[in-house]
Amino acid sequence: MGKRGSRSQSQLLGSLTKKQKKHLRDFGEEHPFYDRVSRKEAKPQTCQLSESSDTSSSESEAESEPEQVSGYHRLLATLKNVSKEEEEEEEEEEDSVTDETEMNLEDGDSDISEEEEMAAESTDMQGSVASPADPEGKDGHGPPGTSEESPEEFTDAKHESLFSLETNFLEEESGGDSSLKASQDPFVQHVNTKLKEKEIQAVATNPRTTHQLKWPILGQVVFSSKFQKLETFKPPKDIDLKSVHLQKPLESTWIKTNSQFLSGPPKSSSPFTPLQKELFLIMNSYRDLFYPERTALKNGEEIRHVYCLHVINHVLKANAQVLANNSRRRSQKLGVGDDDFRDQGLTRPKVLIVVPFREAALRVVQLFISLLEGDSKKKIIVSNKKRFNGEYGSDPEERPPNLKRPEDYEAVFVGNIDDHFRIGVAILQRSIRLYAPFYSSDILIASPLGLRTIIGGEGEKKRDFDFLSSVELLIIDQADIYLMQNWEHVLHLMNHMNLLPLDSHGVDFSRVRMWSLNNWSKYYRQTLLFGALQDAQINSVFNKYCVNVQGQVAVRNVPMTGSISQVLVQLPHVFQRMEAESLASVIDARFNFFVNKILPQYRDAVMSHTLIYVPSYFDFVRLRNYFKKEELNFTHICEYTQKSGVSRARHFFLQGEKQFLLLTERFHFYKRYTIKGIRNLIFYELPTYPHFYSEVCNMLRATGSGEEAAWTCTVLYSKYDAQRLAAVVGVERAAQMLQSKKNVHLFITGER
């Protein structure tokens, strides 16, 4: 009878509907929570519901009927016989039933007494605590603590506690924070630098003070600062690893990791190359740095090694400080104030490394592993390494072997060249966790596009940039490539750096540094900017967004010989200067000058086979539309042109069926095709990369011999193109051309 009775009660619970609620409440036979009890986490909720109900009915007013209590007890007896199979089904239906139940409670329970509402609240709270059988830690309202994670990217949840800074302690002494050595550490001095409100307010109006020095390897080095103090220094002849305050494992691992760049019979006394030594001295002083002579062929890997050393050194020191303070708080030493424990930012990510391709991210992570592992027999723990190698590595068979491209092209576009990625890396002592959630990461490695898609834009519902709030070290490597990708993504990133977060993300505010709470993080952020060229847009980012309290250092070497000296063909180069009143009016001035002065000279059919090289895509679109409107005989190639369209345009141009060919700089950057059939060359604007000038000019060699006498080259420039002009013709000639009263200048190359 007992089993049959319980089965009938289960059927009664299963048939419960919204319309029955009022009836059930009035007569006390059943309760609106029956609906949740029958299909959800029944045991803990009903137990608490029964106890709460007893209490509430004993304290209720006179109109509460005693039948209510018996009704609850009857339900309790029913639920004790629920089978395990039913419980499994209940867990599967949990999410859908939760929403339905909450709707029911909100829509139909306005008549429920206050006592019953209190009982429901206590049931939910205690049920969520006392339900260890729940596999995902849910209490009927969705998983807690996972709202910031993107499920398709951040899947490493099992190592969360292992790499948590809050729950780990510094078990072994690593130099001691209280030692004299620590007080001389540049990291400690930097984070302990105290700024005053007056100094912060004066930054906006203070002129930038500068001082120029000549260093042996870097050359002309400009120190600058918007704060009152400007300190400069010169590199010592020799440095050892102890003098640069490297954290414990790095002193032994760096020499092996960097051995490929060290030359000399006895592996010279210095652990750095001359270039690395000067760069690391600047990095280790926590000044901002702009180095515009980083090339993939010459010194790219050398520089990557030294900034990875700085990153790991910074992260290990910062985490060691947190873990040491965890130990001190656990021991509860007397006389230690709360301010002594302020050792972190508002969010955990400390370092952001921006690189253009997945291959670069792969090399950075491999360097991290090498720096932590070194030549020790004990391998470090690297979680998700196999997945990382699969997603960021490349298959050598994918690259066609018969392509002949310049050496610099092969060096830039090596490996996996996908430009949409982001990955979090957590480091704890000598363990690395890849694919860590952003808010559990120490280091973020991403491309500008990967960051742009997660930062989002104004008005977008799904966007997040809180993880950038406490970045202490920003590295933008190969900045020149972003000019070819999309520079707007870099500007968008810089505009969202070090803003106050919109959410607390579980931070312990008693551990947050005061300058971070004051929203002064940008004055403590070190920015390292590496590129292959001096460009106005890159200079603008460095001058506008880098306001480090320690000051800025920029390498400003001028090119004495330009890339025009690398032109091998005999060719007259006519440089025509156009006048522009302001930087904003240059675009229109260039277009009008080209249409009115240059293009009429080439409309004649005799001037066929004319290639027009256009660096800006917007200028390309404007010219293309004008050529269509004027019905000129032309074809065009840009980075978005299909492969068949490119072949067709090249064929028509070679055969002379099309008089003009419009070519974008980004197409040349990504493809490096040799355009055959060029007789007349027009540079609508000077190229971004100076060696592109000589490359395009040397394409005339692919044209048949005997036509050299008819070749021409015309270049448009203005006073705002001074940097690009100097890179092409040399700084002395550029100065003469910009100051001369003449607007036309002629160079002839290839003379014997």
Short mmCIF file of C-alpha atoms in Angstrom, two decimals, residues 146-358:
data_model
loop_
_atom_site.label_atom_id
_atom_site.label_comp_id
_atom_site.label_asym_id
_atom_site.label_seq_id
_atom_site.Cartn_x
_atom_site.Cartn_y
_atom_site.Cartn_z
CA THR A 146 31.70 31.30 -15.39
CA SER A 147 30.02 34.34 -16.89
CA GLU A 148 33.26 35.89 -18.08
CA GLU A 149 34.52 32.78 -19.83
CA SER A 150 33.98 32.16 -23.49
CA PRO A 151 33.16 28.44 -23.73
CA GLU A 152 34.75 27.91 -27.11
CA GLU A 153 38.12 29.28 -25.98
CA PHE A 154 38.61 28.96 -22.25
CA THR A 155 38.13 25.29 -21.48
CA ASP A 156 40.85 24.64 -18.92
CA ALA A 157 38.81 24.61 -15.68
CA LYS A 158 40.47 21.71 -13.87
CA HIS A 159 43.70 23.62 -13.14
CA GLU A 160 41.97 26.68 -11.64
CA SER A 161 42.86 26.00 -8.01
CA LEU A 162 46.38 24.84 -8.88
CA PHE A 163 47.23 28.20 -10.47
CA SER A 164 45.16 30.43 -8.17
CA LEU A 165 47.18 33.17 -6.50
CA GLU A 166 44.68 33.44 -3.65
CA THR A 167 44.98 29.85 -2.44
CA ASN A 168 48.72 29.22 -2.91
CA PHE A 169 51.63 30.18 -0.70
CA LEU A 170 55.35 30.70 -1.12
CA GLU A 171 56.72 27.50 0.33
CA GLU A 172 60.40 28.18 -0.38
CA GLU A 173 62.34 31.38 0.22
CA SER A 174 63.13 33.13 -3.05
CA GLY A 175 65.30 36.01 -2.09
CA GLY A 176 63.17 37.49 0.67
CA ASP A 177 61.12 40.63 0.22
CA SER A 178 62.66 42.23 3.28
CA SER A 179 66.28 41.89 2.17
CA LEU A 180 68.44 44.80 1.05
CA LYS A 181 68.67 43.26 -2.42
CA ALA A 182 64.89 43.47 -2.84
CA SER A 183 64.89 47.17 -1.94
CA GLN A 184 67.30 47.79 -4.86
CA ASP A 185 65.22 45.74 -7.28
CA PRO A 186 63.91 47.92 -10.14
CA PHE A 187 60.57 46.08 -9.98
CA VAL A 188 60.09 46.90 -6.29
CA GLN A 189 61.19 50.49 -6.78
CA HIS A 190 58.80 50.92 -9.71
CA VAL A 191 55.64 49.53 -8.06
CA ASN A 192 56.44 51.40 -4.82
CA THR A 193 56.86 54.74 -6.58
CA LYS A 194 54.41 57.19 -5.04
CA LEU A 195 52.76 59.90 -7.07
CA LYS A 196 50.88 62.91 -5.77
CA GLU A 197 47.62 64.29 -7.05
CA LYS A 198 49.34 67.51 -8.13
CA GLU A 199 51.82 65.59 -10.28
CA ILE A 200 49.03 63.70 -12.04
CA GLN A 201 47.12 66.89 -12.76
CA ALA A 202 50.25 68.59 -14.09
CA VAL A 203 50.92 65.83 -16.65
CA ALA A 204 48.22 67.14 -18.97
CA THR A 205 49.81 70.59 -19.17
CA ASN A 206 53.50 69.85 -18.63
CA PRO A 207 55.70 70.10 -21.74
CA ARG A 208 57.65 66.97 -22.56
CA THR A 209 61.25 67.41 -21.49
CA THR A 210 63.80 65.55 -23.65
CA HIS A 211 67.48 64.72 -23.57
CA GLN A 212 69.42 63.01 -26.34
CA LEU A 213 72.33 60.61 -25.88
CA LYS A 214 74.37 58.43 -28.22
CA TRP A 215 74.63 54.78 -27.22
CA PRO A 216 77.18 52.38 -28.77
CA ILE A 217 74.67 50.03 -30.40
CA LEU A 218 71.26 51.74 -30.32
CA GLY A 219 72.69 55.00 -31.64
CA GLN A 220 70.69 58.18 -31.05
CA VAL A 221 68.58 57.61 -27.92
CA VAL A 222 66.04 60.24 -26.81
CA PHE A 223 64.98 60.24 -23.14
CA SER A 224 61.75 62.10 -22.43
CA SER A 225 59.22 62.57 -19.64
CA LYS A 226 56.13 64.61 -18.82
CA PHE A 227 56.89 64.47 -15.11
CA GLN A 228 59.25 66.91 -13.42
CA LYS A 229 62.20 64.57 -13.10
CA LEU A 230 64.08 63.31 -16.16
CA GLU A 231 66.84 60.84 -15.41
CA THR A 232 69.16 59.51 -18.09
CA PHE A 233 71.92 56.93 -18.02
CA LYS A 234 74.51 55.32 -20.25
CA PRO A 235 75.05 51.58 -20.53
CA PRO A 236 77.96 50.10 -18.57
CA LYS A 237 80.58 48.18 -20.49
CA ASP A 238 79.84 44.88 -18.78
CA ILE A 239 76.88 43.57 -16.81
CA ASP A 240 76.31 40.28 -15.05
CA LEU A 241 73.05 38.52 -14.29
CA LYS A 242 73.20 39.28 -10.56
CA SER A 243 73.27 43.02 -11.17
CA VAL A 244 69.99 42.95 -13.16
CA HIS A 245 67.99 41.26 -10.36
CA LEU A 246 66.68 38.22 -12.21
CA GLN A 247 64.29 35.97 -10.31
CA LYS A 248 65.62 32.61 -9.13
CA PRO A 249 65.32 30.16 -12.07
CA LEU A 250 66.21 32.71 -14.76
CA GLU A 251 69.86 33.20 -13.85
CA SER A 252 70.61 29.60 -14.80
CA THR A 253 68.15 29.18 -17.68
CA TRP A 254 68.81 32.42 -19.59
CA ILE A 255 72.33 31.60 -20.73
CA LYS A 256 71.26 28.32 -22.32
CA THR A 257 68.15 29.83 -23.88
CA ASN A 258 70.16 32.71 -25.35
CA SER A 259 73.23 30.67 -26.33
CA GLN A 260 72.42 30.74 -30.06
CA PHE A 261 73.08 34.50 -30.15
CA LEU A 262 76.21 34.49 -27.99
CA SER A 263 79.46 34.25 -29.93
CA GLY A 264 83.11 34.44 -29.06
CA PRO A 265 85.68 31.83 -28.00
CA PRO A 266 84.96 31.59 -24.27
CA LYS A 267 81.25 32.39 -24.67
CA SER A 268 82.02 36.01 -23.76
CA SER A 269 81.57 37.15 -20.19
CA SER A 270 78.30 38.96 -20.93
CA PRO A 271 75.13 36.82 -21.01
CA PHE A 272 73.61 39.29 -23.52
CA THR A 273 74.50 40.34 -27.01
CA PRO A 274 75.47 44.03 -27.27
CA LEU A 275 71.98 44.89 -28.60
CA GLN A 276 70.23 42.79 -25.96
CA LYS A 277 72.28 44.36 -23.19
CA GLU A 278 71.24 47.91 -24.08
CA LEU A 279 67.61 46.98 -24.66
CA PHE A 280 67.34 45.02 -21.40
CA LEU A 281 68.89 47.86 -19.39
CA ILE A 282 66.10 50.12 -20.62
CA MET A 283 63.42 47.46 -20.07
CA ASN A 284 64.67 46.66 -16.58
CA SER A 285 64.51 50.34 -15.64
CA TYR A 286 60.75 50.17 -16.41
CA ARG A 287 60.89 53.00 -18.93
CA ASP A 288 58.75 52.96 -22.05
CA LEU A 289 60.72 51.96 -25.13
CA PHE A 290 60.27 52.52 -28.86
CA TYR A 291 62.74 50.63 -31.04
CA PRO A 292 61.99 51.11 -34.78
CA GLU A 293 64.79 48.93 -36.18
CA ARG A 294 63.42 45.46 -35.41
CA THR A 295 63.49 43.37 -38.57
CA ALA A 296 62.46 39.77 -39.02
CA LEU A 297 65.64 38.96 -40.92
CA LYS A 298 68.27 40.63 -38.77
CA ASN A 299 67.41 40.92 -35.08
CA GLY A 300 63.78 39.87 -34.60
CA GLU A 301 64.46 36.68 -32.62
CA GLU A 302 67.22 38.35 -30.63
CA ILE A 303 64.76 41.01 -29.44
CA ARG A 304 61.99 38.46 -28.80
CA HIS A 305 64.32 36.56 -26.46
CA VAL A 306 65.16 39.60 -24.38
CA TYR A 307 61.60 40.89 -23.96
CA CYS A 308 60.39 37.39 -23.02
CA LEU A 309 63.08 37.35 -20.32
CA HIS A 310 61.75 40.67 -19.03
CA VAL A 311 58.15 39.38 -19.07
CA ILE A 312 58.91 36.20 -17.13
CA ASN A 313 61.09 38.11 -14.68
CA HIS A 314 58.27 40.60 -14.04
CA VAL A 315 55.57 37.96 -13.62
CA LEU A 316 57.67 35.77 -11.32
CA LYS A 317 58.49 38.74 -9.10
CA ALA A 318 54.88 39.94 -8.97
CA ASN A 319 53.51 36.47 -8.17
CA ALA A 320 56.25 35.79 -5.62
CA GLN A 321 55.27 38.99 -3.84
CA VAL A 322 51.63 37.89 -3.69
CA LEU A 323 52.46 34.36 -2.51
CA ALA A 324 54.87 35.68 0.11
CA ASN A 325 52.19 37.99 1.45
CA ASN A 326 49.75 35.07 1.50
CA SER A 327 52.20 33.24 3.76
CA ARG A 328 52.66 36.30 5.97
CA ARG A 329 48.92 36.75 6.33
CA ARG A 330 48.52 33.09 7.17
CA SER A 331 51.12 33.35 9.91
CA GLN A 332 49.46 36.60 11.11
CA LYS A 333 52.60 38.32 12.21
CA LEU A 334 52.02 41.19 14.60
CA GLY A 335 52.70 44.75 13.55
CA VAL A 336 51.86 44.17 9.89
CA GLY A 337 49.37 46.66 8.53
CA ASP A 338 46.93 46.10 5.68
CA ASP A 339 48.86 48.47 3.42
CA ASP A 340 51.87 46.16 3.63
CA PHE A 341 49.87 43.56 1.69
CA ARG A 342 48.90 45.78 -1.25
CA ASP A 343 50.58 43.77 -4.00
CA GLN A 344 48.25 43.43 -6.99
CA GLY A 345 45.93 45.18 -9.43
CA LEU A 346 42.18 45.16 -9.88
CA THR A 347 42.42 42.15 -12.20
CA ARG A 348 45.09 39.49 -12.48
CA PRO A 349 46.46 39.94 -16.06
CA LYS A 350 49.75 41.83 -15.72
CA VAL A 351 51.29 41.49 -19.17
CA LEU A 352 49.78 41.89 -22.64
CA ILE A 353 51.87 40.83 -25.63
CA VAL A 354 50.49 41.86 -29.02
CA VAL A 355 51.90 39.90 -31.96
CA PRO A 356 50.62 39.70 -35.55
CA PHE A 357 50.49 35.94 -36.22
CA ARG A 358 50.00 32.65 -34.38
#
